[in-house]
Amino acid sequence: MLELRHVSFQVDAEGTEKEIVRDVSLKVPERKLIVVTGPNGGGKSTLARLIAGIEKPTGGQIFFNGEDITERNVTERARMGIAYAFQQPVRFKGIRVVDLIRIAAGKKVTAAAACEYLSAVGLCARDYVDREVNASLSGGELKRIEIATVLARHARLSVFDEPEAGIDLWSFRNLIDVFRNMRETIADSSILVISHQERILNIADEIIVIRDGRVEKQGSREEIYPSLGADSAEPPACDRLLQNMREGEDA
């Protein structure tokens, strides 16, 4: 489905070229949930933006369903079936939530159907479907609304950049079910998630570790996940809270 061949990305930082992504080659096959993880500043989010077409590689090629899309912009890639959820979602003053879902779907969506997408991401649909996507919404609310728009897209490839950021624990647990359902119900589609979270890593079909802009490890969850503990000094706060809850349930 998706293939990166020797992809690199450099920026000019105060007169010096800085290489953020370095000669990355990888494949995302159909009907797989791939999680990209690794240290902060390693190039993970940049890689996601390169796939979505927000940034353009300075080297290498990107293929989607066998077609070279390296020169395609973000709009063209979206039309081809690549959906992208930002780490920090965009606000759209003057647009209602239901309208945003309809735009994402590219077709007429009833208010009832829009409510189903909102409910899937843990929002009380009747409280949100007619709200404006503006500053009155919190970051976590915006994040969940954006994920709902990705669900409405039924894209061939859905890219999520740290989807857990800014959402509460209940919604995070619900998010795991959202990813599982997407993988199982959307035919010939794949999901690429940028995340550090234990629960998301645990449902991955494959894990890719990015460090210093390079692919350090890539393989099945069973191959890669056991080695990740040595790479992180402390689990993220959300994972610690989930662990505490599990220990409380076992007590």
CSV table of C-alpha atoms in Angstrom, one decimal:
chain,number,residue,atom,x,y,z
A,1,MET,CA,0.0,0.0,0.0
A,2,LEU,CA,2.5,2.6,1.2
A,3,GLU,CA,6.2,2.4,0.5
A,4,LEU,CA,9.0,4.9,1.3
A,5,ARG,CA,12.3,4.5,-0.5
A,6,HIS,CA,15.4,6.2,0.9
A,7,VAL,CA,13.3,9.2,2.0
A,8,SER,CA,15.2,12.1,3.6
A,9,PHE,CA,14.2,15.6,4.7
A,10,GLN,CA,16.5,18.5,5.5
A,11,VAL,CA,15.8,22.1,6.7
A,12,ASP,CA,18.0,25.2,6.7
A,13,ALA,CA,18.6,26.1,10.3
A,14,GLU,CA,20.5,29.4,10.6
A,15,GLY,CA,22.5,28.7,7.5
A,16,THR,CA,23.2,25.1,8.4
A,17,GLU,CA,21.4,22.2,6.8
A,18,LYS,CA,19.8,19.9,9.4
A,19,GLU,CA,18.7,16.4,8.4
A,20,ILE,CA,15.6,15.5,10.3
A,21,VAL,CA,14.7,12.3,8.4
A,22,ARG,CA,17.6,10.2,7.1
A,23,ASP,CA,17.4,7.7,4.3
A,24,VAL,CA,14.2,6.0,5.6
A,25,SER,CA,12.8,3.0,3.8
A,26,LEU,CA,9.7,1.2,5.0
A,27,LYS,CA,6.5,-0.4,3.9
A,28,VAL,CA,3.0,-0.2,5.3
A,29,PRO,CA,1.0,-3.2,3.9
A,30,GLU,CA,-2.8,-3.4,3.7
A,31,ARG,CA,-5.0,-4.1,6.7
A,32,LYS,CA,-2.3,-3.5,9.2
A,33,LEU,CA,-2.0,-1.2,12.2
A,34,ILE,CA,1.6,0.2,12.3
A,35,VAL,CA,2.9,2.1,15.3
A,36,VAL,CA,5.9,4.4,14.9
A,37,THR,CA,7.6,5.1,18.1
A,38,GLY,CA,11.0,6.4,19.4
A,39,PRO,CA,12.6,9.2,21.4
A,40,ASN,CA,11.2,12.8,21.2
A,41,GLY,CA,12.8,14.8,18.4
A,42,GLY,CA,13.7,11.6,16.4
A,43,GLY,CA,11.7,12.7,13.3
A,44,LYS,CA,8.5,10.7,13.8
A,45,SER,CA,6.0,13.6,13.3
A,46,THR,CA,8.1,14.9,10.4
A,47,LEU,CA,7.8,11.4,8.8
A,48,ALA,CA,4.0,11.5,9.2
A,49,ARG,CA,3.8,14.9,7.5
A,50,LEU,CA,6.0,13.7,4.7
A,51,ILE,CA,3.5,10.8,4.1
A,52,ALA,CA,0.5,13.1,4.2
A,53,GLY,CA,2.1,15.6,1.8
A,54,ILE,CA,2.4,18.5,4.2
A,55,GLU,CA,6.1,18.4,3.8
A,56,LYS,CA,8.0,17.4,0.7
A,57,PRO,CA,11.1,15.1,0.9
A,58,THR,CA,14.4,16.5,-0.1
A,59,GLY,CA,15.5,13.0,-1.2
A,60,GLY,CA,13.9,9.6,-2.0
A,61,GLN,CA,10.5,8.6,-3.2
A,62,ILE,CA,7.1,7.8,-1.7
A,63,PHE,CA,4.7,5.3,-3.4
A,64,PHE,CA,1.0,4.7,-2.6
A,65,ASN,CA,-0.7,1.7,-4.2
A,66,GLY,CA,2.2,1.4,-6.6
A,67,GLU,CA,2.0,5.0,-7.8
A,68,ASP,CA,4.8,7.5,-7.1
A,69,ILE,CA,3.2,10.3,-5.1
A,70,THR,CA,6.5,12.1,-4.1
A,71,GLU,CA,5.4,15.3,-5.9
A,72,ARG,CA,1.7,15.1,-5.0
A,73,ASN,CA,0.5,17.7,-2.5
A,74,VAL,CA,-1.6,17.1,0.6
A,75,THR,CA,-4.9,17.7,-1.3
A,76,GLU,CA,-4.1,15.3,-4.0
A,77,ARG,CA,-3.0,12.6,-1.5
A,78,ALA,CA,-6.2,13.1,0.4
A,79,ARG,CA,-8.2,12.5,-2.7
A,80,MET,CA,-6.2,9.3,-3.3
A,81,GLY,CA,-7.2,8.0,0.1
A,82,ILE,CA,-4.6,9.3,2.7
A,83,ALA,CA,-6.2,10.8,5.8
A,84,TYR,CA,-4.1,12.7,8.4
A,85,ALA,CA,-4.9,13.7,12.0
A,86,PHE,CA,-2.7,16.5,13.3
A,87,GLN,CA,-1.0,16.3,16.7
A,88,GLN,CA,-2.5,19.8,17.3
A,89,PRO,CA,-5.9,19.9,15.5
A,90,VAL,CA,-6.9,23.0,13.5
A,91,ARG,CA,-9.8,25.2,14.5
A,92,PHE,CA,-12.4,26.3,11.9
A,93,LYS,CA,-14.3,29.3,12.9
A,94,GLY,CA,-17.8,29.4,11.3
A,95,ILE,CA,-18.0,25.7,10.6
A,96,ARG,CA,-20.1,23.4,12.6
A,97,VAL,CA,-18.9,19.9,13.7
A,98,VAL,CA,-21.5,18.2,11.5
A,99,ASP,CA,-20.4,20.2,8.5
A,100,LEU,CA,-16.8,19.3,9.1
A,101,ILE,CA,-17.7,15.6,9.2
A,102,ARG,CA,-19.6,16.0,6.0
A,103,ILE,CA,-16.6,17.7,4.3
A,104,ALA,CA,-14.4,14.9,5.5
A,105,ALA,CA,-16.8,12.2,4.2
A,106,GLY,CA,-17.1,13.9,0.8
A,107,LYS,CA,-20.7,13.1,0.7
A,108,LYS,CA,-24.0,13.8,2.3
A,109,VAL,CA,-24.0,12.6,5.9
A,110,THR,CA,-27.1,12.8,8.1
A,111,ALA,CA,-26.9,14.3,11.5
A,112,ALA,CA,-27.7,10.9,13.0
A,113,ALA,CA,-24.7,9.4,11.1
A,114,ALA,CA,-22.5,12.3,12.3
A,115,CYS,CA,-23.6,11.5,15.8
A,116,GLU,CA,-22.4,7.9,15.5
A,117,TYR,CA,-18.9,9.1,14.5
A,118,LEU,CA,-18.8,11.5,17.5
A,119,SER,CA,-20.1,8.8,19.9
A,120,ALA,CA,-17.3,6.5,18.6
A,121,VAL,CA,-14.7,8.9,19.9
A,122,GLY,CA,-16.3,9.4,23.3
A,123,LEU,CA,-18.3,12.6,22.8
A,124,CYS,CA,-21.9,13.1,23.7
A,125,ALA,CA,-23.1,13.7,20.2
A,126,ARG,CA,-26.1,15.9,21.0
A,127,ASP,CA,-23.8,18.3,22.8
A,128,TYR,CA,-21.4,18.6,19.9
A,129,VAL,CA,-22.9,17.9,16.5
A,130,ASP,CA,-24.1,21.6,16.0
A,131,ARG,CA,-21.3,23.3,17.8
A,132,GLU,CA,-18.8,25.5,16.0
A,133,VAL,CA,-15.3,24.3,15.6
A,134,ASN,CA,-13.7,27.3,17.3
A,135,ALA,CA,-11.9,28.5,20.4
A,136,SER,CA,-14.8,27.4,22.7
A,137,LEU,CA,-13.6,23.8,22.2
A,138,SER,CA,-10.8,22.4,24.3
A,139,GLY,CA,-7.7,20.8,22.8
A,140,GLY,CA,-9.0,17.3,23.8
A,141,GLU,CA,-12.4,18.0,22.3
A,142,LEU,CA,-10.8,19.1,19.0
A,143,LYS,CA,-8.7,16.0,19.0
A,144,ARG,CA,-11.6,13.7,19.3
A,145,ILE,CA,-13.6,15.6,16.7
A,146,GLU,CA,-10.7,15.4,14.3
A,147,ILE,CA,-10.5,11.6,14.8
A,148,ALA,CA,-14.3,11.4,14.1
A,149,THR,CA,-13.6,13.2,10.7
A,150,VAL,CA,-11.0,10.6,9.9
A,151,LEU,CA,-13.5,7.8,10.7
A,152,ALA,CA,-15.9,9.5,8.3
A,153,ARG,CA,-13.3,9.5,5.5
A,154,HIS,CA,-13.0,5.7,5.4
A,155,ALA,CA,-9.6,6.3,4.0
A,156,ARG,CA,-7.2,3.7,2.6
A,157,LEU,CA,-4.5,4.9,4.9
A,158,SER,CA,-5.2,6.9,8.1
A,159,VAL,CA,-2.2,8.6,9.7
A,160,PHE,CA,-2.5,9.7,13.4
A,161,ASP,CA,0.1,11.9,15.0
A,162,GLU,CA,0.0,11.2,18.7
A,163,PRO,CA,-3.8,10.8,18.9
A,164,GLU,CA,-3.7,10.4,22.6
A,165,ALA,CA,-2.4,13.9,23.3
A,166,GLY,CA,-4.7,16.0,25.3
A,167,ILE,CA,-7.5,13.5,25.8
A,168,ASP,CA,-8.8,12.1,29.0
A,169,LEU,CA,-8.3,8.5,30.2
A,170,TRP,CA,-11.8,7.3,29.4
A,171,SER,CA,-11.5,8.6,25.8
A,172,PHE,CA,-8.0,7.1,25.5
A,173,ARG,CA,-9.4,3.7,26.4
A,174,ASN,CA,-12.2,4.3,23.8
A,175,LEU,CA,-9.6,5.3,21.3
A,176,ILE,CA,-8.0,1.8,21.4
A,177,ASP,CA,-11.4,0.3,20.4
A,178,VAL,CA,-11.7,2.9,17.6
A,179,PHE,CA,-8.4,1.7,16.1
A,180,ARG,CA,-9.3,-1.9,16.5
A,181,ASN,CA,-12.7,-1.4,14.8
A,182,MET,CA,-11.0,0.6,11.9
A,183,ARG,CA,-8.6,-2.2,11.2
A,184,GLU,CA,-11.3,-4.8,11.3
A,185,THR,CA,-14.2,-3.0,9.4
A,186,ILE,CA,-12.6,-0.8,6.8
A,187,ALA,CA,-11.7,-3.1,3.9
A,188,ASP,CA,-8.2,-2.9,2.4
A,189,SER,CA,-7.2,0.0,4.7
A,190,SER,CA,-4.2,0.5,7.1
A,191,ILE,CA,-3.5,2.7,10.0
A,192,LEU,CA,-0.2,4.4,10.9
A,193,VAL,CA,0.0,5.8,14.4
A,194,ILE,CA,2.8,8.0,15.9
A,195,SER,CA,2.7,7.1,19.6
A,196,HIS,CA,4.6,6.3,22.8
A,197,GLN,CA,1.6,4.8,24.6
A,198,GLU,CA,1.8,1.2,25.9
A,199,ARG,CA,-1.8,0.4,25.1
A,200,ILE,CA,-1.4,1.5,21.4
A,201,LEU,CA,1.9,-0.3,21.0
A,202,ASN,CA,0.1,-3.4,22.4
A,203,ILE,CA,-2.4,-3.5,19.6
A,204,ALA,CA,0.1,-2.9,16.8
A,205,ASP,CA,0.6,-5.5,14.0
A,206,GLU,CA,4.1,-4.0,13.5
A,207,ILE,CA,6.3,-1.5,15.3
A,208,ILE,CA,8.8,0.9,13.7
A,209,VAL,CA,11.3,2.6,16.0
A,210,ILE,CA,12.7,5.9,14.7
A,211,ARG,CA,15.8,7.4,16.3
A,212,ASP,CA,17.8,10.3,15.1
A,213,GLY,CA,15.8,10.4,11.9
A,214,ARG,CA,16.5,6.8,11.0
A,215,VAL,CA,14.7,3.5,11.2
A,216,GLU,CA,16.4,1.7,14.1
A,217,LYS,CA,14.1,-1.3,14.4
A,218,GLN,CA,11.1,-2.6,12.5
A,219,GLY,CA,9.2,-5.8,12.9
A,220,SER,CA,6.2,-7.5,14.4
A,221,ARG,CA,4.9,-6.4,17.8
A,222,GLU,CA,6.2,-9.7,19.3
A,223,GLU,CA,9.7,-9.0,17.9
A,224,ILE,CA,10.0,-5.3,18.8
A,225,TYR,CA,7.9,-4.6,21.8
A,226,PRO,CA,9.9,-6.6,24.4
A,227,SER,CA,13.0,-4.5,23.6
A,228,LEU,CA,11.3,-1.1,24.0
A,229,GLY,CA,11.5,-1.0,27.8
A,230,ALA,CA,15.3,-0.6,27.8
A,231,ASP,CA,14.9,2.5,25.5
A,232,SER,CA,12.6,4.5,27.8
A,233,ALA,CA,13.5,5.5,31.3
A,234,GLU,CA,10.0,6.2,32.5
A,235,PRO,CA,6.6,5.3,31.0
A,236,PRO,CA,4.3,8.2,29.9
A,237,ALA,CA,1.9,9.5,32.5
A,238,CYS,CA,-1.1,8.0,30.9
A,239,ASP,CA,0.5,4.5,30.9
A,240,ARG,CA,1.5,4.9,34.6
A,241,LEU,CA,-2.1,5.8,35.4
A,242,LEU,CA,-3.4,2.8,33.5
A,243,GLN,CA,-0.9,0.6,35.3
A,244,ASN,CA,-2.1,1.9,38.7
A,245,MET,CA,-5.7,1.2,37.7
A,246,ARG,CA,-4.9,-2.3,36.7
A,247,GLU,CA,-3.0,-2.9,40.0
A,248,GLY,CA,-6.0,-1.6,41.9
A,249,GLU,CA,-8.3,-4.0,40.1
A,250,ASP,CA,-6.0,-6.9,40.9
A,251,ALA,CA,-5.7,-6.0,44.6
